[in-house]
């Protein structure tokens, strides 16, 4: 029975680990660039994930497979308070799983609306987008509400409990059109009940780095890295062994097709994933409209 509980918990928590980070807190090149006060941005994302490798507590579980599609609608508003740049945003994800099996057993699928997230950003330093050597430093606080379905033992689009995620973001101009984009965040998820289990999740840490080359104000290419650690899951006070430990290499390209419309794409590949599903690979397309 103990092994069964561990498998169920790991399946639920680590299916989320395979998709959830890209839904809300993942950052793309230039995300912390400060836009003029009064600017609005509407973004639409499409993400696709496939994996046929699942590990629990460092041990690979054969005959496991996961695929999923995620759509995200995101709205941002740039403003200022007494001259200090601030931003506000709302993120609404929607997801659907294709294949979802662990150890040859099919999982229940909790598709549909994910966890709606709101965020507020304050910039302590704000270089102009055209400043090739300037420094931009911002702090964001995200709150994710458990609007998505979650069931222990299912492939879930929701996170189960309310999650609070503080994030720090840096944009550093390196000269010659090169920029370093970096973020670090910690996600704290409240304990919650699911299917008669008391579910507890430890804080989850994520570091993201992009080295971006702006060939012009309209076009960039970037290489990046994302590392996630933590998120250990306990059921009824018993450690399940479910956690997140993954390292992902990334490549992204973006282009403004006109002064207010940008299209960008990203591909990520997990070169190290000791726990959870290993992305092989993960794709993202993004359309942004400024107004």
Backbone as CSV, one residue per row, in Angstrom:
resi,resn,N_x,N_y,N_z,CA_x,CA_y,CA_z,C_x,C_y,C_z
1,UNK,0.836,-1.206,0.000,0.000,0.000,0.000,0.864,1.247,0.000
2,UNK,1.985,1.228,0.711,2.863,2.384,0.743,3.426,2.687,-0.629
3,UNK,3.815,1.659,-1.370,4.331,1.864,-2.721,3.262,2.452,-3.615
4,UNK,2.030,1.991,-3.482,0.937,2.511,-4.298,0.714,3.987,-4.032
5,UNK,0.733,4.383,-2.753,0.563,5.789,-2.403,1.686,6.610,-3.025
6,UNK,2.910,6.126,-2.948,4.032,6.859,-3.521,3.845,7.035,-5.021
7,UNK,3.403,5.984,-5.707,3.211,6.074,-7.147,2.129,7.078,-7.493
8,UNK,1.015,7.019,-6.768,-0.073,7.961,-7.024,0.376,9.390,-6.814
9,UNK,1.037,9.646,-5.716,1.453,11.017,-5.411,2.463,11.524,-6.427
10,UNK,3.413,10.662,-6.770,4.422,11.079,-7.733,3.797,11.356,-9.087
11,UNK,2.866,10.511,-9.489,2.181,10.714,-10.760,1.489,12.061,-10.781
12,UNK,0.738,12.361,-9.733,0.004,13.627,-9.684,0.950,14.807,-9.656
13,UNK,1.913,14.782,-8.766,2.784,15.942,-8.589,3.721,16.145,-9.767
14,UNK,4.235,15.057,-10.332,5.251,15.204,-11.355,4.670,15.361,-12.745
15,UNK,3.424,14.986,-12.949,2.763,15.387,-14.188,2.659,16.903,-14.224
16,UNK,2.347,17.505,-13.090,2.328,18.963,-13.002,3.716,19.504,-13.276
17,UNK,4.726,18.861,-12.710,6.085,19.357,-12.888,6.475,19.389,-14.350
18,UNK,5.908,18.489,-15.149,6.247,18.455,-16.560,5.658,19.597,-17.346
19,UNK,4.551,20.176,-16.894,3.865,21.189,-17.681,3.733,22.505,-16.940
20,UNK,3.450,22.476,-15.667,3.069,23.682,-14.933,4.088,24.811,-14.995
21,UNK,5.405,24.572,-14.900,6.321,25.701,-14.899,6.210,26.562,-16.133
22,UNK,5.963,25.963,-17.278,5.871,26.724,-18.503,4.579,27.500,-18.615
23,UNK,3.625,27.221,-17.789,2.332,27.860,-17.897,2.303,29.242,-17.274
24,UNK,3.063,29.514,-16.257,2.858,30.768,-15.544,4.136,31.527,-15.274
25,UNK,5.139,30.883,-14.676,6.269,31.614,-14.160,7.472,31.547,-15.095
26,UNK,7.451,30.716,-16.103,8.539,30.695,-17.060,8.697,32.070,-17.703
27,UNK,9.938,32.456,-17.976,10.199,33.749,-18.601,10.871,33.571,-19.956
28,UNK,10.538,34.461,-20.869,11.137,34.499,-22.190,12.118,35.663,-22.272
29,UNK,13.002,35.671,-23.266,13.969,36.761,-23.389,13.287,38.128,-23.433
30,UNK,13.799,39.060,-22.625,13.284,40.419,-22.624,12.041,40.643,-21.809
31,UNK,11.569,39.647,-21.083,10.312,39.783,-20.341,10.356,40.884,-19.282
32,UNK,11.524,41.143,-18.715,11.618,42.168,-17.672,11.969,43.551,-18.230
33,UNK,11.972,43.708,-19.547,12.155,45.031,-20.141,10.977,45.922,-19.759
34,UNK,11.268,47.160,-19.377,10.223,48.093,-18.957,9.675,48.831,-20.173
35,UNK,8.371,48.751,-20.384,7.711,49.475,-21.464,7.097,50.761,-20.915
36,UNK,6.819,51.737,-21.768,6.302,53.033,-21.297,5.003,52.898,-20.508
37,UNK,4.848,53.756,-19.511,3.630,53.777,-18.700,2.416,53.978,-19.599
38,UNK,1.379,53.192,-19.348,0.169,53.232,-20.150,0.113,52.182,-21.238
39,UNK,1.226,51.472,-21.458,1.254,50.415,-22.472,0.521,49.173,-21.966
40,UNK,-0.264,48.564,-22.843,-0.915,47.289,-22.578,-0.318,46.229,-23.494
41,UNK,-0.280,44.995,-23.019,0.211,43.879,-23.827,-0.738,42.697,-23.661
42,UNK,-1.151,42.129,-24.786,-1.972,40.918,-24.793,-1.170,39.828,-25.482
43,UNK,-0.996,38.711,-24.785,-0.171,37.626,-25.304,-0.965,36.329,-25.347
44,UNK,-0.734,35.565,-26.399,-1.291,34.227,-26.514,-0.161,33.227,-26.704
45,UNK,-0.193,32.139,-25.935,0.838,31.111,-25.994,0.216,29.787,-26.418
46,UNK,0.993,29.016,-27.179,0.663,27.612,-27.408,1.899,26.805,-27.059
47,UNK,1.719,25.796,-26.189,2.833,24.962,-25.753,2.488,23.486,-25.979
48,UNK,3.495,22.734,-26.402,3.320,21.293,-26.597,4.462,20.554,-25.922
49,UNK,4.105,19.494,-25.197,5.074,18.690,-24.461,4.885,17.220,-24.790
50,UNK,5.991,16.526,-24.983,5.966,15.069,-25.130,7.087,14.467,-24.295
51,UNK,6.805,13.309,-23.695,7.818,12.608,-22.912,7.493,11.122,-22.863
52,UNK,8.541,10.301,-22.935,8.366,8.863,-22.718,9.320,8.362,-21.635
53,UNK,9.786,9.306,-20.795,10.692,8.957,-19.704,10.185,9.559,-18.409
54,UNK,9.918,8.706,-17.424,9.440,9.148,-16.116,10.292,8.507,-15.036
55,UNK,10.734,9.323,-14.079,11.547,8.821,-12.964,10.913,9.205,-11.642
56,UNK,11.046,8.323,-10.675,10.570,8.576,-9.319,11.729,8.357,-8.361
57,UNK,12.095,9.426,-7.647,13.175,9.345,-6.669,14.453,8.820,-7.320
58,UNK,14.718,9.249,-8.577,15.929,8.878,-9.285,15.873,7.551,-10.010
59,UNK,14.751,6.833,-9.935,14.622,5.532,-10.594,13.619,5.630,-11.738
60,UNK,14.046,5.240,-12.939,13.167,5.325,-14.105,12.060,4.273,-14.017
61,UNK,10.840,4.709,-14.314,9.678,3.820,-14.333,9.358,3.507,-15.793
62,UNK,9.527,2.255,-16.240,9.318,1.933,-17.656,7.851,2.041,-18.046
63,UNK,7.617,2.037,-19.362,6.262,2.083,-19.931,5.487,3.300,-19.430
64,UNK,6.154,4.458,-19.451,5.531,5.711,-19.024,5.563,6.705,-20.176
65,UNK,4.486,7.483,-20.300,4.383,8.406,-21.422,3.453,9.554,-21.058
66,UNK,3.793,10.741,-21.550,2.954,11.921,-21.311,3.031,12.844,-22.511
67,UNK,1.873,13.341,-22.944,1.834,14.397,-23.949,0.722,15.363,-23.574
68,UNK,0.926,16.626,-23.901,-0.079,17.617,-23.546,0.064,18.881,-24.359
69,UNK,-1.056,19.596,-24.495,-1.091,20.890,-25.160,-1.642,21.924,-24.188
70,UNK,-0.995,23.068,-24.154,-1.380,24.148,-23.249,-1.599,25.421,-24.049
71,UNK,-2.703,26.088,-23.788,-2.940,27.417,-24.323,-2.992,28.407,-23.169
72,UNK,-2.401,29.562,-23.348,-2.335,30.565,-22.279,-2.739,31.923,-22.833
73,UNK,-3.590,32.608,-22.104,-3.936,33.993,-22.410,-3.379,34.851,-21.278
74,UNK,-2.623,35.893,-21.646,-1.929,36.704,-20.651,-2.110,38.188,-20.981
75,UNK,-2.468,38.973,-19.984,-2.638,40.422,-20.157,-1.718,41.149,-19.190
76,UNK,-0.996,42.173,-19.702,-0.107,42.982,-18.883,-0.435,44.459,-19.059
77,UNK,-0.287,45.206,-17.983,-0.484,46.647,-17.993,0.728,47.292,-17.333
78,UNK,1.410,48.177,-18.069,2.562,48.900,-17.546,2.112,50.278,-17.065
79,UNK,2.586,50.678,-15.863,2.172,51.944,-15.288,3.326,52.485,-14.448
80,UNK,3.039,53.494,-13.622,4.052,53.986,-12.689,3.345,54.561,-11.463
81,UNK,4.043,54.543,-10.349,3.560,55.140,-9.103,4.627,56.111,-8.627
82,UNK,4.308,57.405,-8.692,5.274,58.458,-8.328,6.582,58.304,-9.088
83,UNK,6.471,57.958,-10.364,7.650,57.833,-11.201,8.335,56.490,-11.155
84,UNK,7.900,55.590,-10.275,8.492,54.246,-10.185,7.718,53.305,-11.107
85,UNK,8.379,52.650,-12.071,7.675,51.752,-12.993,7.072,50.557,-12.257
86,UNK,5.835,50.231,-12.605,5.154,49.068,-12.051,4.402,48.372,-13.181
87,UNK,4.059,47.129,-12.957,3.295,46.364,-13.936,2.338,45.420,-13.246
88,UNK,1.239,45.138,-13.917,0.226,44.223,-13.400,-0.145,43.243,-14.504
89,UNK,-0.454,41.997,-14.113,-0.767,40.992,-15.129,-1.736,39.949,-14.606
90,UNK,-2.422,39.329,-15.566,-3.321,38.210,-15.298,-3.001,37.125,-16.318
91,UNK,-2.910,35.881,-15.852,-2.551,34.744,-16.699,-3.609,33.654,-16.534
92,UNK,-4.169,33.207,-17.654,-5.204,32.160,-17.625,-4.789,31.031,-18.560
93,UNK,-4.372,29.873,-18.011,-3.991,28.730,-18.850,-5.157,27.745,-19.049
94,UNK,-5.074,27.029,-20.156,-6.038,25.959,-20.439,-5.243,24.799,-21.033
95,UNK,-5.446,23.597,-20.523,-4.641,22.472,-20.970,-5.432,21.222,-21.267
96,UNK,-4.841,20.377,-22.101,-5.448,19.093,-22.434,-4.347,18.061,-22.627
97,UNK,-4.510,16.905,-21.991,-3.542,15.826,-22.097,-3.926,14.879,-23.236
98,UNK,-2.891,14.329,-23.862,-3.094,13.267,-24.834,-2.840,11.944,-24.143
99,UNK,-1.622,11.406,-24.308,-1.225,10.200,-23.588,-0.824,10.549,-22.167
100,UNK,-1.176,9.690,-21.227,-0.782,9.868,-19.831,-0.770,8.496,-19.158
101,UNK,0.432,7.901,-19.104,0.584,6.583,-18.483,1.838,6.579,-17.617
102,UNK,1.808,5.805,-16.550,2.976,5.562,-15.699,3.034,4.068,-15.416
103,UNK,4.166,3.439,-15.735,4.321,2.008,-15.505,3.328,1.164,-16.277
104,UNK,2.876,1.662,-17.427,1.911,0.941,-18.250,0.466,1.147,-17.853
105,UNK,0.218,1.865,-16.769,-1.152,2.118,-16.324,-1.640,3.482,-16.769
106,UNK,-2.840,3.522,-17.342,-3.409,4.791,-17.776,-3.820,5.640,-16.578
107,UNK,-3.613,6.932,-16.697,-3.973,7.867,-15.638,-5.285,8.579,-15.980
108,UNK,-6.024,8.933,-14.952,-7.126,9.855,-15.153,-6.555,11.205,-15.579
109,UNK,-7.331,11.948,-16.370,-6.842,13.227,-16.889,-7.737,14.359,-16.408
110,UNK,-7.103,15.340,-15.753,-7.828,16.511,-15.269,-7.545,17.672,-16.216
111,UNK,-8.223,17.669,-17.377,-8.035,18.702,-18.382,-8.810,19.966,-18.016
112,UNK,-8.671,20.985,-18.860,-9.493,22.183,-18.740,-8.722,23.380,-18.243
113,UNK,-9.439,24.291,-17.576,-8.840,25.505,-17.058,-7.779,25.184,-16.009
114,UNK,-6.632,25.844,-16.109,-5.582,25.682,-15.120,-5.724,26.697,-14.005
115,UNK,-4.651,26.937,-13.295,-4.674,27.858,-12.157,-4.486,29.301,-12.646
116,UNK,-5.504,30.123,-12.463,-5.424,31.525,-12.848,-4.437,32.241,-11.928
117,UNK,-3.543,33.032,-12.526,-2.469,33.691,-11.793,-2.535,35.199,-12.000
118,UNK,-2.338,35.941,-10.924,-2.206,37.400,-11.014,-0.810,37.766,-10.519
119,UNK,-0.278,38.869,-11.046,1.058,39.270,-10.661,1.217,40.777,-10.643
120,UNK,2.117,41.261,-9.790,2.440,42.678,-9.709,3.963,42.828,-9.661
121,UNK,4.483,43.752,-10.479,5.926,43.958,-10.599,6.291,45.391,-10.236
122,UNK,7.403,45.544,-9.530,7.997,46.851,-9.252,9.437,46.801,-9.731
123,UNK,9.846,47.832,-10.495,11.216,47.893,-10.985,12.037,48.852,-10.133
124,UNK,13.116,48.350,-9.532,14.030,49.198,-8.766,14.977,49.952,-9.687
125,UNK,15.344,49.321,-10.814,16.171,49.934,-11.849,15.485,49.693,-13.185
126,UNK,15.491,50.704,-14.047,14.760,50.572,-15.311,15.527,51.261,-16.428
127,UNK,16.348,50.479,-17.139,17.066,51.019,-18.296,16.131,51.085,-19.490
128,UNK,16.372,52.026,-20.364,15.586,52.118,-21.597,15.872,50.901,-22.479
129,UNK,14.870,50.429,-23.235,15.099,49.262,-24.101,16.241,49.459,-25.095
130,UNK,16.550,50.716,-25.444,17.619,50.993,-26.396,18.984,51.161,-25.732
131,UNK,19.030,51.097,-24.381,20.297,51.215,-23.649,21.033,49.877,-23.725
132,UNK,22.144,49.860,-24.464,22.828,48.596,-24.733,23.696,48.109,-23.579
133,UNK,23.923,48.953,-22.562,24.736,48.534,-21.420,24.038,48.798,-20.080
134,UNK,22.763,49.156,-20.105,22.037,49.495,-18.892,21.600,48.274,-18.094
135,UNK,21.132,48.548,-16.883,20.684,47.494,-15.971,19.224,47.710,-15.601
136,UNK,18.433,46.664,-15.723,17.033,46.671,-15.295,16.856,45.592,-14.237
137,UNK,16.240,45.968,-13.116,16.033,45.020,-12.014,14.609,45.166,-11.510
138,UNK,13.869,44.059,-11.536,12.478,44.089,-11.113,12.144,42.969,-10.146
139,UNK,11.072,43.187,-9.387,10.589,42.197,-8.417,9.104,41.966,-8.677
140,UNK,8.721,40.695,-8.810,7.330,40.342,-9.083,6.808,39.404,-8.006
141,UNK,5.567,39.607,-7.617,4.892,38.677,-6.717,3.701,38.102,-7.463
142,UNK,3.703,36.779,-7.643,2.615,36.066,-8.316,1.756,35.344,-7.283
143,UNK,0.463,35.343,-7.518,-0.459,34.527,-6.739,-1.287,33.664,-7.670
144,UNK,-1.188,32.347,-7.514,-1.907,31.410,-8.378,-3.046,30.764,-7.596
145,UNK,-4.258,30.906,-8.104,-5.443,30.390,-7.431,-5.768,28.980,-7.942
146,UNK,-6.202,28.068,-7.058,-6.443,26.673,-7.466,-7.746,26.504,-8.250
147,UNK,-7.819,27.172,-9.405,-9.000,27.070,-10.269,-8.956,25.836,-11.159
148,UNK,-7.775,25.240,-11.322,-7.657,24.037,-12.133,-7.947,22.780,-11.345
149,UNK,-8.454,21.764,-12.024,-8.751,20.482,-11.363,-7.467,19.810,-10.887
150,UNK,-7.576,19.133,-9.747,-6.453,18.375,-9.208,-7.003,17.165,-8.474
151,UNK,-6.464,15.992,-8.801,-6.807,14.765,-8.098,-5.545,13.940,-7.913
152,UNK,-5.346,13.435,-6.714,-4.210,12.541,-6.482,-4.343,11.326,-7.395
153,UNK,-3.274,11.017,-8.125,-3.289,9.877,-9.020,-3.712,10.204,-10.428
154,UNK,-3.969,11.486,-10.738,-4.377,11.890,-12.077,-3.309,12.758,-12.720
155,UNK,-3.370,12.882,-14.044,-2.555,13.866,-14.760,-3.290,15.195,-14.649
156,UNK,-2.677,16.140,-13.947,-3.388,17.343,-13.529,-2.925,18.584,-14.270
157,UNK,-3.881,19.464,-14.549,-3.563,20.775,-15.069,-3.484,21.788,-13.938
158,UNK,-4.101,21.494,-12.810,-4.080,22.387,-11.655,-2.977,22.030,-10.693
159,UNK,-2.740,22.936,-9.744,-1.663,22.763,-8.775,-2.158,22.292,-7.412
160,UNK,-3.481,22.324,-7.197,-4.053,21.782,-5.972,-4.335,22.808,-4.902
161,UNK,-3.379,23.676,-4.630,-3.553,24.680,-3.581,-3.103,26.053,-4.057
162,UNK,-3.414,27.072,-3.288,-2.972,28.423,-3.612,-1.443,28.484,-3.556
163,UNK,-0.843,29.125,-4.561,0.615,29.210,-4.652,1.050,30.668,-4.720
164,UNK,2.011,31.023,-3.876,2.591,32.362,-3.848,4.032,32.260,-4.334
165,UNK,4.371,33.044,-5.370,5.690,32.933,-5.994,6.346,34.298,-6.124
166,UNK,7.296,34.644,-5.270,8.097,35.843,-5.486,9.199,35.558,-6.507
167,UNK,9.449,36.545,-7.371,10.443,36.374,-8.434,11.263,37.662,-8.584
168,UNK,12.557,37.522,-8.815,13.429,38.639,-9.117,13.918,38.482,-10.555
169,UNK,13.923,39.589,-11.307,14.312,39.526,-12.702,15.339,40.591,-13.048
170,UNK,16.314,40.227,-13.863,17.412,41.110,-14.257,17.549,41.130,-15.771
171,UNK,17.730,42.329,-16.328,18.142,42.491,-17.720,19.413,43.332,-17.701
172,UNK,20.517,42.758,-18.150,21.794,43.461,-18.146,22.329,43.581,-19.567
173,UNK,22.490,44.835,-20.023,23.088,45.044,-21.336,24.573,44.768,-21.299
174,UNK,25.048,44.003,-22.289,26.453,43.611,-22.343,27.203,44.306,-23.470
175,UNK,26.509,45.175,-24.203,27.130,45.852,-25.327,27.038,45.026,-26.599
176,UNK,27.110,45.689,-27.725,27.075,44.986,-29.007,25.759,44.304,-29.301
177,UNK,24.676,44.759,-28.663,23.374,44.144,-28.875,23.140,42.887,-28.079
178,UNK,24.054,42.567,-27.156,23.909,41.362,-26.327,23.334,41.739,-24.964
179,UNK,22.443,40.863,-24.460,21.800,41.091,-23.169,21.779,39.793,-22.377
180,UNK,21.901,39.928,-21.064,21.702,38.805,-20.153,20.360,38.993,-19.477
181,UNK,19.447,38.024,-19.646,18.147,38.002,-18.967,18.189,36.876,-17.947
182,UNK,17.907,37.190,-16.689,17.973,36.169,-15.638,16.841,36.368,-14.640
183,UNK,16.263,35.266,-14.178,15.230,35.314,-13.145,15.455,34.184,-12.142
184,UNK,14.971,34.435,-10.934,14.987,33.408,-9.884,13.702,33.547,-9.084
185,UNK,13.034,32.418,-8.839,11.796,32.472,-8.059,11.663,31.243,-7.172
186,UNK,10.814,31.393,-6.165,10.498,30.299,-5.241,8.979,30.229,-5.122
187,UNK,8.415,29.049,-5.365,6.968,28.851,-5.296,6.591,28.153,-3.992
188,UNK,5.695,28.804,-3.239,5.207,28.254,-1.971,3.743,27.863,-2.158
189,UNK,3.431,26.571,-2.026,2.068,26.077,-2.223,1.472,25.651,-0.886
190,UNK,0.257,26.125,-0.602,-0.397,25.777,0.652,-0.774,24.300,0.667
191,UNK,-0.853,23.708,1.845,-1.323,22.336,1.982,-2.806,22.271,1.609
192,UNK,-3.232,21.112,1.098,-4.630,20.955,0.695,-5.029,19.494,0.777
193,UNK,-6.331,19.233,0.679,-6.885,17.874,0.705,-7.279,17.448,-0.696
194,UNK,-7.013,16.188,-1.039,-7.414,15.635,-2.331,-7.662,14.145,-2.179
195,UNK,-8.852,13.712,-2.535,-9.199,12.284,-2.492,-8.928,11.659,-1.126
196,UNK,-9.152,12.433,-0.062,-8.943,11.922,1.281,-7.515,11.997,1.759
197,UNK,-6.594,12.548,0.951,-5.203,12.701,1.341,-4.919,14.157,1.702
198,UNK,-4.119,14.344,2.750,-3.566,15.663,3.046,-2.272,15.798,2.255
199,UNK,-2.271,16.731,1.284,-1.138,16.894,0.381,-0.315,18.108,0.806
200,UNK,0.986,17.893,0.991,1.894,18.963,1.368,3.045,19.006,0.366
201,UNK,3.368,20.218,-0.113,4.417,20.396,-1.115,5.458,21.382,-0.607
202,UNK,6.729,20.976,-0.622,7.810,21.862,-0.226,8.015,22.959,-1.268
203,UNK,8.665,24.072,-0.906,8.939,25.134,-1.881,9.708,24.620,-3.097
204,UNK,9.388,25.204,-4.242,10.028,24.828,-5.506,10.826,26.022,-6.015
205,UNK,12.100,25.794,-6.351,13.002,26.846,-6.795,13.244,26.723,-8.300
206,UNK,13.257,27.863,-8.998,13.554,27.854,-10.424,14.471,29.017,-10.774
207,UNK,15.569,28.702,-11.473,16.486,29.707,-11.995,16.467,29.632,-13.518
208,UNK,16.376,30.793,-14.170,16.345,30.859,-15.630,17.323,31.918,-16.120
209,UNK,18.084,31.578,-17.165,19.075,32.480,-17.733,18.961,32.449,-19.256
210,UNK,18.983,33.631,-19.857,19.008,33.763,-21.316,20.192,34.651,-21.709
211,UNK,20.937,34.256,-22.720,21.907,35.119,-23.376,21.305,35.490,-24.726
212,UNK,20.937,36.775,-24.854,20.139,37.242,-26.003,20.980,38.141,-26.904
213,UNK,20.897,37.883,-28.187,21.529,38.737,-29.184,20.446,39.467,-29.973
214,UNK,20.413,40.802,-29.828,19.491,41.627,-30.609,20.183,42.018,-31.914
215,UNK,19.728,41.426,-33.020,20.289,41.785,-34.319,19.762,43.132,-34.793
216,UNK,18.589,43.488,-34.257,17.990,44.796,-34.484,16.988,45.005,-33.361
217,UNK,16.318,46.158,-33.341,15.277,46.364,-32.334,14.125,45.387,-32.528
218,UNK,14.013,44.802,-33.711,12.878,43.930,-34.019,13.170,42.451,-33.831
219,UNK,14.436,42.040,-33.937,14.748,40.613,-34.032,15.802,40.194,-33.016
220,UNK,15.549,39.063,-32.345,16.542,38.504,-31.419,16.632,36.997,-31.595
221,UNK,17.780,36.460,-31.179,17.977,35.023,-31.003,18.615,34.848,-29.634
222,UNK,18.189,33.834,-28.870,18.694,33.645,-27.515,18.880,32.167,-27.210
223,UNK,19.891,31.873,-26.403,20.079,30.525,-25.851,19.914,30.645,-24.347
224,UNK,19.367,29.602,-23.738,19.054,29.726,-22.324,19.101,28.424,-21.559
225,UNK,18.855,28.561,-20.263,18.870,27.427,-19.325,17.788,27.647,-18.283
226,UNK,17.139,26.563,-17.880,16.204,26.577,-16.762,16.514,25.401,-15.851
227,UNK,16.635,25.688,-14.571,16.852,24.635,-13.584,15.794,24.697,-12.498
228,UNK,15.189,23.573,-12.167,14.129,23.500,-11.153,14.524,22.480,-10.098
229,UNK,14.359,22.862,-8.839,14.655,21.974,-7.724,13.575,22.119,-6.653
230,UNK,13.347,21.053,-5.905,12.434,21.107,-4.763,11.066,20.547,-5.085
231,UNK,10.043,21.045,-4.383,8.681,20.581,-4.592,8.411,19.193,-4.050
232,UNK,9.159,18.755,-3.014,8.939,17.425,-2.431,7.494,17.304,-1.938
233,UNK,6.863,16.177,-2.236,5.449,15.966,-1.925,5.294,14.941,-0.796
234,UNK,4.434,15.279,0.169,4.090,14.352,1.252,2.586,14.105,1.244
235,UNK,2.201,12.866,1.566,0.788,12.504,1.709,0.541,12.064,3.142
236,UNK,-0.398,12.730,3.793,-0.724,12.396,5.193,0.534,12.369,6.062
237,UNK,1.474,13.296,5.763,2.694,13.408,6.542,3.796,12.455,6.159
238,UNK,3.570,11.602,5.142,4.574,10.635,4.717,5.231,11.097,3.423
239,UNK,6.563,11.164,3.416,7.299,11.576,2.227,7.080,10.544,1.121
240,UNK,6.673,11.016,-0.069,6.386,10.104,-1.184,7.599,9.869,-2.077
241,UNK,8.625,10.707,-1.946,9.763,10.632,-2.856,9.557,11.451,-4.114
242,UNK,8.348,11.983,-4.297,8.052,12.810,-5.461,8.635,14.205,-5.263
243,UNK,9.411,14.658,-6.229,10.004,15.995,-6.188,10.392,16.374,-7.609
244,UNK,11.034,17.524,-7.735,11.408,18.001,-9.060,12.902,18.280,-9.073
245,UNK,13.579,17.723,-10.062,14.985,18.016,-10.293,15.220,17.920,-11.787
246,UNK,15.249,19.082,-12.436,15.393,19.074,-13.887,16.247,20.241,-14.350
247,UNK,16.967,20.014,-15.458,17.773,21.034,-16.115,17.406,21.021,-17.594
248,UNK,17.100,22.200,-18.133,16.626,22.288,-19.508,17.446,23.305,-20.297
249,UNK,17.901,22.911,-21.475,18.548,23.824,-22.423,17.482,24.376,-23.361
250,UNK,17.636,25.656,-23.750,16.591,26.320,-24.526,17.185,27.125,-25.685
251,UNK,16.367,27.275,-26.717,16.690,28.135,-27.852,15.433,28.910,-28.202
252,UNK,15.564,30.238,-28.402,14.400,31.069,-28.687,14.734,32.076,-29.778
253,UNK,13.717,32.458,-30.531,13.846,33.482,-31.558,12.580,34.318,-31.555
254,UNK,12.719,35.626,-31.735,11.566,36.504,-31.739,11.725,37.611,-32.765
255,UNK,10.592,38.087,-33.323,10.638,39.130,-34.349,9.355,39.946,-34.301
256,UNK,9.496,41.280,-34.316,8.356,42.175,-34.454,8.024,42.285,-35.941
257,UNK,6.843,41.782,-36.312,6.437,41.850,-37.712,5.906,43.237,-38.069
258,UNK,5.547,44.005,-37.048,5.255,45.429,-37.179,5.545,46.057,-35.821
259,UNK,5.476,47.379,-35.662,5.905,47.989,-34.400,5.159,47.522,-33.153
260,UNK,3.984,46.916,-33.290,3.209,46.523,-32.107,2.910,45.029,-32.035
261,UNK,3.433,44.244,-32.963,3.110,42.807,-32.999,4.382,41.983,-33.087
262,UNK,4.582,41.102,-32.091,5.753,40.236,-32.069,5.324,38.780,-32.104
263,UNK,6.051,37.982,-32.865,5.879,36.528,-32.842,7.205,35.914,-32.419
264,UNK,7.134,34.928,-31.532,8.359,34.292,-31.034,8.129,32.802,-30.854
265,UNK,9.223,32.064,-30.871,9.172,30.625,-30.671,10.282,30.163,-29.765
266,UNK,10.050,29.046,-29.086,11.024,28.518,-28.135,10.978,27.000,-28.155
267,UNK,12.154,26.387,-28.041,12.232,24.943,-27.899,13.108,24.639,-26.696
268,UNK,12.690,23.680,-25.870,13.458,23.296,-24.690,13.647,21.798,-24.647
269,UNK,14.800,21.382,-24.162,15.092,19.950,-24.041,15.702,19.683,-22.674
270,UNK,15.097,18.768,-21.918,15.609,18.389,-20.597,16.815,17.471,-20.755
271,UNK,18.015,18.007,-20.466,19.199,17.154,-20.546,19.478,16.455,-19.219
272,UNK,18.716,16.836,-18.180,18.835,16.151,-16.893,17.485,16.233,-16.196
273,UNK,16.904,15.093,-15.875,15.625,15.056,-15.160,15.602,13.795,-14.304
274,UNK,16.028,13.931,-13.054,16.097,12.775,-12.165,14.734,12.381,-11.610
275,UNK,13.795,13.323,-11.603,12.469,13.044,-11.071,11.422,13.683,-11.979
276,UNK,10.358,12.942,-12.248,9.272,13.449,-13.085,9.459,13.057,-14.532
277,UNK,8.653,13.670,-15.391,8.719,13.423,-16.821,9.804,14.285,-17.451
278,UNK,10.575,13.705,-18.341,11.650,14.385,-19.050,11.120,14.863,-20.397
279,UNK,11.130,16.184,-20.609,10.607,16.758,-21.847,11.507,16.410,-23.025
280,UNK,10.882,15.918,-24.120,11.665,15.415,-25.253,11.026,15.746,-26.606
281,UNK,10.993,16.972,-27.020,11.297,18.227,-26.313,9.990,18.937,-25.961
282,UNK,10.101,20.226,-25.576,8.938,21.056,-25.303,8.979,22.261,-26.248
283,UNK,7.840,22.556,-26.894,7.765,23.648,-27.862,6.841,24.747,-27.348
284,UNK,7.141,25.985,-27.735,6.257,27.098,-27.431,6.224,28.081,-28.603
285,UNK,5.030,28.525,-28.949,4.824,29.644,-29.862,4.102,30.745,-29.091
286,UNK,4.506,32.009,-29.334,3.907,33.133,-28.609,3.638,34.290,-29.560
287,UNK,2.461,34.863,-29.420,2.088,36.061,-30.177,1.791,37.169,-29.182
288,UNK,2.427,38.349,-29.361,2.240,39.481,-28.459,1.760,40.695,-29.253
289,UNK,0.723,41.367,-28.727,0.201,42.580,-29.325,0.254,43.707,-28.291
290,UNK,0.925,44.793,-28.640,1.007,45.966,-27.781,-0.042,46.995,-28.198
291,UNK,-0.651,47.648,-27.220,-1.637,48.678,-27.553,-1.750,49.685,-26.416
